[in-house]
Amino acid sequence: MATDYIVKDIDLAAFGRKELDIAETEMPGLMSLREEYGESKPLKGARIVGSLHMTIQTAVLIETLVELGADVRWASCNIFSTQDHAAAAIAAGGTPVFAIKGQSLEEHWDYLDKSFMFPDGPNMILDDGGDATLYVLLGARAEAGEDIIPVPQSEEEEVIKAQIKKRMAESPGWFTKTRDQIKGVSEETTTGVHRLYDLHKNGQLPFPAINVNDSVTKSKFDNKYGCKESLVDGIRRATDTMMAGKVAVVCGYGDVGKGSAASLAGAGARVKVTEVDPICALQAAMDGFEVVILEDELATADVFITTTGNKDVIRIEHMREMKDMAIVGNIGHFDNEIQVAALKNHKWTNIKEQVDMIEMPSGNRLILLSEGRLLNLGNATGHPSFVMSASFTNQVLAQMELWNNDDAYAVGVHILPKHLDEKVARLHLKRIGVKLTELKKEQADYIGVTVEGPFKPEHYRY
Ligand code: NAI
């Protein structure tokens, strides 16, 4: 169908294509999968619904899935993260995509629904944050007469319920049928992976899942080195504020927190960290960051960034204490890290897209980025292509595993085998001129590995 898409402006396709061509040169993992599997088409027959930020890098992922034989339909997993020229290029290339930067929440769930509408229904999900999986599972629950369970982002709950009810009225039984023909899901991010483990623990996961996030070549690269580049990029594009000399507080020192703290420190900010986990707190301290309590920094810090994947980390009582023109933003998956809803009855002045100034009762103003949604994708263009190539090579391998090698994956949450993780890394070495030393046979025997790898035991933490 020629118009089976919703994008901001299809005329942006030519610009999108030019940037896609450049991105391809920085995504060696995806391009070598095209070379290796473009002819054998291992994803033939797969009908993949994708729910992941519709960026230029994602466009290269989509075209790789298509080149490997899949039918694909796509929606973004965040209302602010779409790059409209990337969406236009994908639509113009014939893959149905439903994503506009700045779409409403209602549109977000409607577009997700549209991405499921293969004539014969989808049989695979590629998810980021779990919305696509959540949609089909909640709908199937509702069809079974159960309550539509509360979801983590409570302000979205009503919107999701309304969308599910609409689909149920239009196509009775659709959710159950769709759930039953899904062969598996590959999940991109920490927050989505938490949801999958929870679902499985509660006996509610009906199909196998691959946790792409915990491939070493995903979380130890995208979450860390990706945020190292894209956090300050987002703050700068939003505010043009001088970073050097400013005091920045990073809440959370997991993979994203490590990258974020490094990003700010690299820009010359004086960085402080809050943590709940003693191991991560000790890491932050030994990386040279002061580890503090948020409450002690409110009156003096200039920038506050949440990276926890947790809720209510920066609360209204915190924001009331912040100094005039403090910058507040989140780089975790959902917007519930900051209590944005509690600011709704304050005076908001929109500065530009995804940048708001909010007047607090004290008269102090806050600069809020992307309404508390992940600012590296809302205010900038997310991570650079090279690191996303590693993430998305894992995604493609995960889809191939679930589609072709399903005997190996029972219902549950799995991680890709280490030899594939090492393969992803290997595919990225040449582009940056890395020369790998080869083990001698005797050396390999001595440390208990083979010359070809895997080189580490499963419990090794990198
Ligand atoms: P992680 O689990 O490695 O790190 C989160 C850290 O936050 C943990 O060390 C935890 O102890 C700490 N934490 C939890 N509650 C806290 C609190 N109240 N105060 C201070 N610290 C607290 O998770 P990861 O991989 O760093 O991901 C964090 C979030 O970022 C997730 O929502 C993930 O989905 C998202 N993400 C976003 C990306 C982006 O480009 N914006 C990229 C990758 C992940």
XYZ file of C-alpha atoms and ligand atoms in Angstrom:
506
model
C 0.000 0.000 0.000
C 1.582 3.235 -1.143
C 0.345 5.275 1.825
C 0.755 2.711 4.561
C 2.729 5.082 6.752
C 2.407 8.145 8.969
C 5.400 10.467 8.853
C 5.818 14.206 9.279
C 6.800 14.958 5.689
C 7.592 12.375 3.042
C 9.616 15.008 1.161
C 12.283 14.680 3.862
C 13.112 11.239 2.446
C 15.975 12.455 0.235
C 17.697 14.121 3.205
C 17.092 11.002 5.292
C 18.619 8.840 2.568
C 21.799 10.950 2.483
C 22.244 10.591 6.244
C 21.450 6.887 6.018
C 24.214 6.479 3.446
C 26.661 8.106 5.851
C 25.421 6.072 8.815
C 25.995 2.855 6.862
C 29.706 3.667 6.720
C 29.725 3.798 10.526
C 27.687 0.641 11.097
C 30.042 -2.165 10.066
C 28.266 -4.820 12.130
C 24.958 -4.361 10.358
C 26.592 -4.029 6.948
C 28.566 -7.223 7.346
C 25.403 -9.098 8.363
C 23.907 -7.883 5.088
C 26.928 -9.251 3.279
C 26.903 -12.551 5.138
C 23.148 -13.227 5.039
C 21.771 -10.994 2.272
C 21.529 -13.902 -0.122
C 20.335 -16.694 2.149
C 17.621 -14.468 3.679
C 17.418 -16.155 7.101
C 14.547 -13.889 8.174
C 12.283 -14.898 5.285
C 8.773 -15.371 6.621
C 9.415 -13.259 9.710
C 6.888 -10.446 10.139
C 8.564 -8.178 12.638
C 6.790 -5.410 14.501
C 9.410 -2.955 15.697
C 8.939 -0.472 18.540
C 12.194 1.436 18.842
C 13.264 5.095 18.455
C 12.820 5.886 14.731
C 16.260 7.363 14.121
C 18.742 7.229 11.257
C 20.543 4.344 12.990
C 17.269 2.468 13.379
C 16.622 3.011 9.689
C 19.849 1.111 8.936
C 18.630 -1.640 11.291
C 15.250 -1.797 9.521
C 16.844 -2.016 6.083
C 19.133 -4.773 7.346
C 16.158 -6.801 8.629
C 14.439 -6.307 5.260
C 17.567 -7.309 3.350
C 17.700 -10.496 5.420
C 14.191 -11.337 4.224
C 11.883 -9.968 6.937
C 8.655 -8.033 6.501
C 8.804 -5.102 8.885
C 6.392 -2.532 10.315
C 7.701 0.133 12.686
C 6.697 2.604 15.395
C 8.868 4.691 17.691
C 9.011 3.827 21.391
C 9.063 7.449 22.509
C 7.007 10.476 21.503
C 10.052 12.760 21.060
C 12.747 10.477 19.635
C 11.757 10.182 15.985
C 13.989 11.765 13.371
C 11.435 12.749 10.765
C 13.847 12.476 7.842
C 14.747 8.928 8.873
C 11.076 7.957 9.092
C 10.454 9.540 5.684
C 13.325 7.603 4.084
C 11.986 4.332 5.485
C 8.451 5.075 4.324
C 9.694 6.060 0.865
C 11.625 2.779 0.729
C 8.344 0.901 1.130
C 8.459 -0.166 4.780
C 5.387 0.924 6.753
C 6.395 3.268 9.571
C 4.259 5.290 11.973
C 6.290 7.905 13.819
C 6.435 11.680 14.111
C 8.694 13.674 16.423
C 6.374 15.274 18.983
C 3.430 12.901 18.456
C 0.856 12.868 21.262
C 0.519 9.953 23.687
C -2.747 8.965 21.992
C -0.983 8.936 18.642
C 1.905 6.982 20.165
C -0.343 4.056 21.113
C -2.379 4.335 17.913
C 0.836 4.217 15.858
C 2.043 1.208 17.826
C -1.274 -0.488 17.022
C -0.803 0.346 13.331
C 2.653 -1.218 13.358
C 1.024 -4.551 14.269
C -1.296 -4.484 11.251
C 0.346 -6.978 8.899
C -2.371 -8.578 6.757
C -1.582 -11.905 8.471
C -0.492 -10.388 11.780
C 3.071 -10.192 13.102
C 5.027 -13.209 14.321
C 8.032 -11.459 15.913
C 8.522 -8.392 18.124
C 11.600 -6.183 18.298
C 11.046 -4.023 21.358
C 12.718 -1.152 23.195
C 11.253 -0.589 26.643
C 8.604 -3.250 26.204
C 5.632 -1.258 24.891
C 4.889 -3.595 21.964
C 5.054 -6.667 24.198
C 2.986 -4.909 26.849
C 0.333 -3.907 24.310
C -0.324 -7.389 23.027
C -0.171 -9.031 26.466
C -2.443 -6.484 28.147
C -4.905 -6.771 25.286
C -4.951 -10.565 25.536
C -5.566 -10.255 29.304
C -8.462 -7.940 28.643
C -9.917 -10.365 26.097
C -9.707 -13.125 28.707
C -11.905 -10.960 30.911
C -9.115 -10.000 33.298
C -8.398 -6.460 34.454
C -6.028 -4.564 32.202
C -3.153 -4.497 34.687
C -1.744 -1.175 35.872
C 1.332 -0.186 33.930
C 4.439 1.569 35.227
C 3.870 4.921 33.503
C 0.606 5.668 35.259
C -0.300 8.806 33.322
C -0.288 6.661 30.199
C -2.505 4.007 31.716
C -5.772 5.537 30.560
C -4.436 6.129 27.051
C -3.292 2.515 26.762
C -6.592 1.211 28.069
C -8.543 3.346 25.594
C -6.398 2.090 22.699
C -6.844 -1.528 23.785
C -10.611 -1.097 24.075
C -10.726 0.462 20.609
C -8.843 -2.456 19.065
C -11.049 -4.967 20.955
C -14.196 -3.302 19.599
C -12.842 -3.226 16.035
C -11.369 -6.741 15.936
C -12.689 -9.095 18.636
C -10.122 -11.750 19.570
C -7.294 -9.939 17.795
C -4.965 -9.649 20.799
C -5.184 -13.326 21.738
C -4.646 -14.445 18.148
C -1.694 -12.084 17.771
C -0.120 -13.151 21.074
C -0.422 -16.796 20.076
C 1.408 -16.339 16.803
C 4.329 -14.346 18.222
C 7.374 -16.584 18.150
C 9.586 -14.362 20.260
C 10.716 -10.899 21.266
C 14.147 -9.300 21.379
C 14.375 -6.451 23.889
C 16.765 -3.546 23.605
C 16.945 -1.804 26.965
C 17.427 -2.255 30.710
C 13.911 -1.105 31.582
C 12.247 -3.391 29.030
C 14.355 -6.298 30.208
C 13.168 -5.713 33.809
C 9.597 -5.956 32.556
C 10.326 -9.247 30.768
C 11.919 -10.879 33.823
C 8.925 -9.730 35.900
C 6.462 -11.135 33.389
C 8.297 -14.450 33.345
C 8.482 -14.600 37.151
C 4.721 -14.067 37.294
C 4.050 -16.753 34.688
C 2.810 -14.175 32.185
C 5.432 -14.415 29.460
C 3.974 -16.585 26.693
C 6.939 -16.663 24.296
C 10.749 -16.733 24.459
C 12.581 -13.447 24.819
C 16.165 -12.460 24.133
C 17.609 -9.840 26.438
C 19.735 -7.892 23.979
C 20.606 -5.278 26.596
C 22.804 -7.669 28.543
C 24.965 -8.651 25.645
C 28.270 -7.142 26.699
C 28.503 -5.443 23.317
C 25.216 -3.675 24.078
C 25.006 -2.456 27.684
C 28.743 -1.955 28.207
C 28.938 0.084 24.986
C 25.641 1.756 24.022
C 24.533 2.518 27.594
C 28.011 3.714 28.542
C 29.939 5.103 25.553
C 26.710 6.070 23.794
C 25.556 8.259 26.690
C 29.081 9.591 27.040
C 28.601 11.232 23.649
C 24.883 11.921 23.588
C 24.088 13.304 27.051
C 26.050 16.537 26.755
C 25.021 16.740 23.097
C 21.395 16.880 24.267
C 22.040 19.474 26.984
C 24.017 21.676 24.613
C 21.485 21.547 21.780
C 18.736 22.340 24.279
C 20.363 25.100 26.288
C 23.699 26.172 24.762
C 24.812 26.563 28.355
C 28.505 26.574 29.287
C 29.212 23.172 30.796
C 32.731 23.793 32.069
C 32.742 24.756 35.716
C 29.095 23.895 36.309
C 28.127 21.483 39.078
C 26.181 18.531 37.707
C 24.504 15.802 39.745
C 24.049 12.425 38.067
C 21.501 10.196 39.816
C 22.523 6.566 39.323
C 25.907 5.111 38.437
C 24.974 2.039 36.431
C 26.005 1.766 32.791
C 24.072 4.855 31.696
C 25.177 6.782 34.791
C 28.832 5.937 34.126
C 28.558 7.215 30.566
C 26.614 10.289 31.651
C 29.063 11.240 34.389
C 31.937 10.791 31.931
C 30.091 12.943 29.389
C 29.663 15.822 31.824
C 33.173 15.490 33.221
C 34.573 15.481 29.697
C 32.824 18.781 29.083
C 34.462 20.267 32.165
C 31.532 20.084 34.568
C 32.195 19.245 38.215
C 30.252 16.019 38.570
C 28.650 14.508 41.647
C 26.840 11.187 41.792
C 24.002 9.727 43.862
C 23.589 5.962 44.221
C 21.701 3.400 46.303
C 23.964 0.458 45.473
C 27.187 0.402 47.526
C 29.138 -1.244 44.700
C 28.208 1.432 42.171
C 28.741 4.158 44.790
C 32.250 2.848 45.416
C 32.906 2.704 41.677
C 31.817 6.331 41.318
C 34.056 7.424 44.168
C 37.048 5.545 42.770
C 36.386 7.009 39.329
C 36.911 10.352 41.045
C 33.343 11.546 41.582
C 32.014 12.828 44.872
C 29.130 10.598 45.948
C 26.430 12.669 47.590
C 22.822 12.756 48.734
C 20.578 14.616 46.297
C 18.985 16.678 49.080
C 22.381 18.189 49.981
C 23.011 19.459 46.433
C 19.660 20.992 45.525
C 20.482 24.576 46.378
C 23.876 24.647 44.671
C 24.021 22.330 41.641
C 23.371 23.669 38.137
C 22.399 20.477 36.301
C 20.483 17.397 37.504
C 20.330 14.247 35.386
C 18.504 11.003 36.235
C 19.879 7.724 34.853
C 18.335 5.154 37.200
C 15.459 3.416 35.381
C 13.674 3.986 38.709
C 10.694 6.190 39.516
C 10.311 9.377 41.577
C 14.044 10.011 41.805
C 13.726 13.793 41.427
C 10.517 14.723 43.240
C 8.525 17.911 43.475
C 9.990 18.711 46.898
C 13.452 18.500 45.329
C 12.589 20.797 42.435
C 11.156 23.377 44.851
C 14.609 23.673 46.454
C 16.646 24.022 43.249
C 18.364 27.267 42.394
C 17.165 29.651 39.718
C 17.693 28.309 36.157
C 18.791 24.848 37.247
C 18.638 22.399 34.326
C 16.695 19.181 34.973
C 16.678 16.214 32.632
C 16.424 12.446 32.395
C 18.278 9.955 30.211
C 16.589 6.805 31.606
C 13.935 5.078 29.531
C 10.733 6.443 31.082
C 9.739 9.932 32.190
C 8.683 8.808 35.676
C 12.212 9.363 37.065
C 11.258 13.033 37.478
C 7.874 14.008 38.936
C 6.894 16.060 35.899
C 3.162 15.584 36.517
C 3.521 17.517 39.792
C 4.794 20.530 37.809
C 1.727 20.706 35.584
C -0.022 23.390 37.629
C 3.045 25.654 37.547
C 3.688 28.334 34.934
C 5.379 26.787 31.878
C 7.038 28.875 29.176
C 7.990 26.928 26.090
C 11.411 28.044 24.881
C 11.587 25.761 21.861
C 10.677 22.164 21.053
C 11.430 19.927 24.046
C 12.722 22.804 26.195
C 10.474 24.398 28.827
C 11.080 26.951 31.551
C 8.984 26.371 34.641
C 8.366 28.903 37.349
C 8.384 27.474 40.851
C 6.415 28.985 43.775
C 9.636 30.554 45.094
C 10.022 32.489 41.849
C 13.006 30.360 40.816
C 12.845 28.952 37.305
C 13.826 25.478 36.108
C 14.776 24.448 32.597
C 13.147 21.064 31.973
C 14.381 19.025 29.019
C 12.055 16.858 26.894
C 9.345 17.011 29.586
C 11.406 14.465 31.513
C 11.667 11.975 28.655
C 15.067 10.697 27.566
C 16.825 13.896 26.615
C 19.592 12.494 24.449
C 16.941 11.376 21.972
C 14.478 14.202 22.632
C 16.895 17.136 22.519
C 19.581 15.620 20.285
C 19.801 12.650 17.929
C 20.648 9.866 20.370
C 23.822 7.842 20.247
C 26.191 7.916 17.263
C 25.868 5.255 14.575
C 28.996 3.292 15.446
C 27.852 2.292 18.927
C 24.299 1.652 17.728
C 25.761 -0.718 15.153
C 26.944 -2.937 17.998
C 23.528 -2.809 19.700
C 21.613 -3.463 16.525
C 23.891 -6.241 15.319
C 22.876 -7.982 18.550
C 19.239 -7.238 17.707
C 19.490 -8.806 14.256
C 21.314 -11.861 15.620
C 18.635 -12.190 18.317
C 15.855 -12.058 15.715
C 17.676 -14.677 13.638
C 18.130 -16.928 16.679
C 14.473 -16.695 17.716
C 13.233 -17.181 14.178
C 15.473 -20.050 13.050
C 16.846 -21.666 16.159
C 13.717 -21.713 18.280
C 14.390 -25.165 19.744
C 17.236 -23.586 21.690
C 14.982 -20.999 23.338
C 12.253 -22.156 25.704
C 9.730 -19.643 27.060
C 11.804 -17.395 29.307
C 14.394 -14.643 29.014
C 17.699 -15.530 27.364
C 20.987 -13.822 26.604
C 22.772 -14.384 23.319
C 25.604 -16.911 23.544
C 29.031 -15.415 24.189
C 30.438 -16.436 20.805
C 27.856 -14.140 19.173
C 28.680 -11.321 21.598
C 32.340 -11.684 20.622
C 31.341 -11.809 16.959
C 29.584 -8.447 17.335
C 32.713 -6.903 18.819
C 34.918 -8.486 16.148
C 32.797 -6.954 13.385
C 33.555 -3.481 14.741
C 37.332 -3.697 15.078
C 38.477 -3.049 11.528
C 36.525 0.210 11.161
C 38.560 1.772 13.957
C 41.855 0.109 13.127
C 42.024 -2.287 16.054
C 44.613 -5.020 15.688
C 43.770 -8.122 17.660
C 46.490 -10.360 19.063
C 46.031 -14.069 18.383
C 46.477 -16.564 21.172
C 49.023 -19.326 20.715
C 47.569 -22.806 21.170
C 49.665 -23.388 24.295
C 48.532 -20.060 25.719
C 44.900 -20.885 25.023
C 45.326 -24.247 26.761
C 47.049 -22.571 29.687
C 44.131 -20.191 30.352
C 41.523 -22.787 29.482
C 40.012 -21.335 26.317
C 40.223 -22.106 22.620
C 42.177 -20.036 20.131
C 38.917 -18.847 18.505
C 37.215 -18.017 21.814
C 34.981 -17.517 23.691
C 37.705 -15.922 25.748
C 35.939 -15.468 29.054
C 33.765 -17.589 31.364
C 30.076 -16.670 31.680
C 30.603 -15.076 35.089
C 33.228 -12.619 33.831
C 31.927 -9.029 34.187
C 34.062 -6.929 31.838
P 21.582 0.082 35.583
O 20.705 -0.826 36.357
O 22.919 -0.369 35.128
O 21.818 1.451 36.399
C 20.851 2.120 37.119
C 21.529 2.549 38.431
O 20.658 3.423 39.152
C 21.828 1.374 39.364
O 23.204 1.351 39.692
C 20.943 1.623 40.575
O 21.558 1.194 41.773
C 20.776 3.132 40.538
N 19.580 3.610 41.228
C 18.349 3.052 41.316
N 17.518 3.822 42.032
C 18.236 4.913 42.412
C 17.936 6.082 43.170
N 16.717 6.269 43.687
N 18.907 6.992 43.353
C 20.163 6.811 42.846
N 20.498 5.715 42.115
C 19.550 4.791 41.901
O 20.699 0.538 34.325
P 21.272 1.248 32.997
O 21.598 0.218 31.997
O 22.273 2.240 33.403
O 19.945 1.972 32.468
C 19.337 3.044 33.170
C 18.133 3.542 32.384
O 18.550 4.103 31.148
C 17.132 2.458 32.008
O 15.834 3.006 32.047
C 17.510 2.123 30.589
O 16.454 1.508 29.897
C 17.859 3.479 30.065
N 18.740 3.569 28.893
C 18.705 4.756 28.216
C 19.519 4.956 27.130
C 19.458 6.237 26.376
O 20.039 6.332 25.306
N 18.787 7.256 26.852
C 20.456 3.928 26.662
C 20.454 2.741 27.473
C 19.627 2.587 28.550
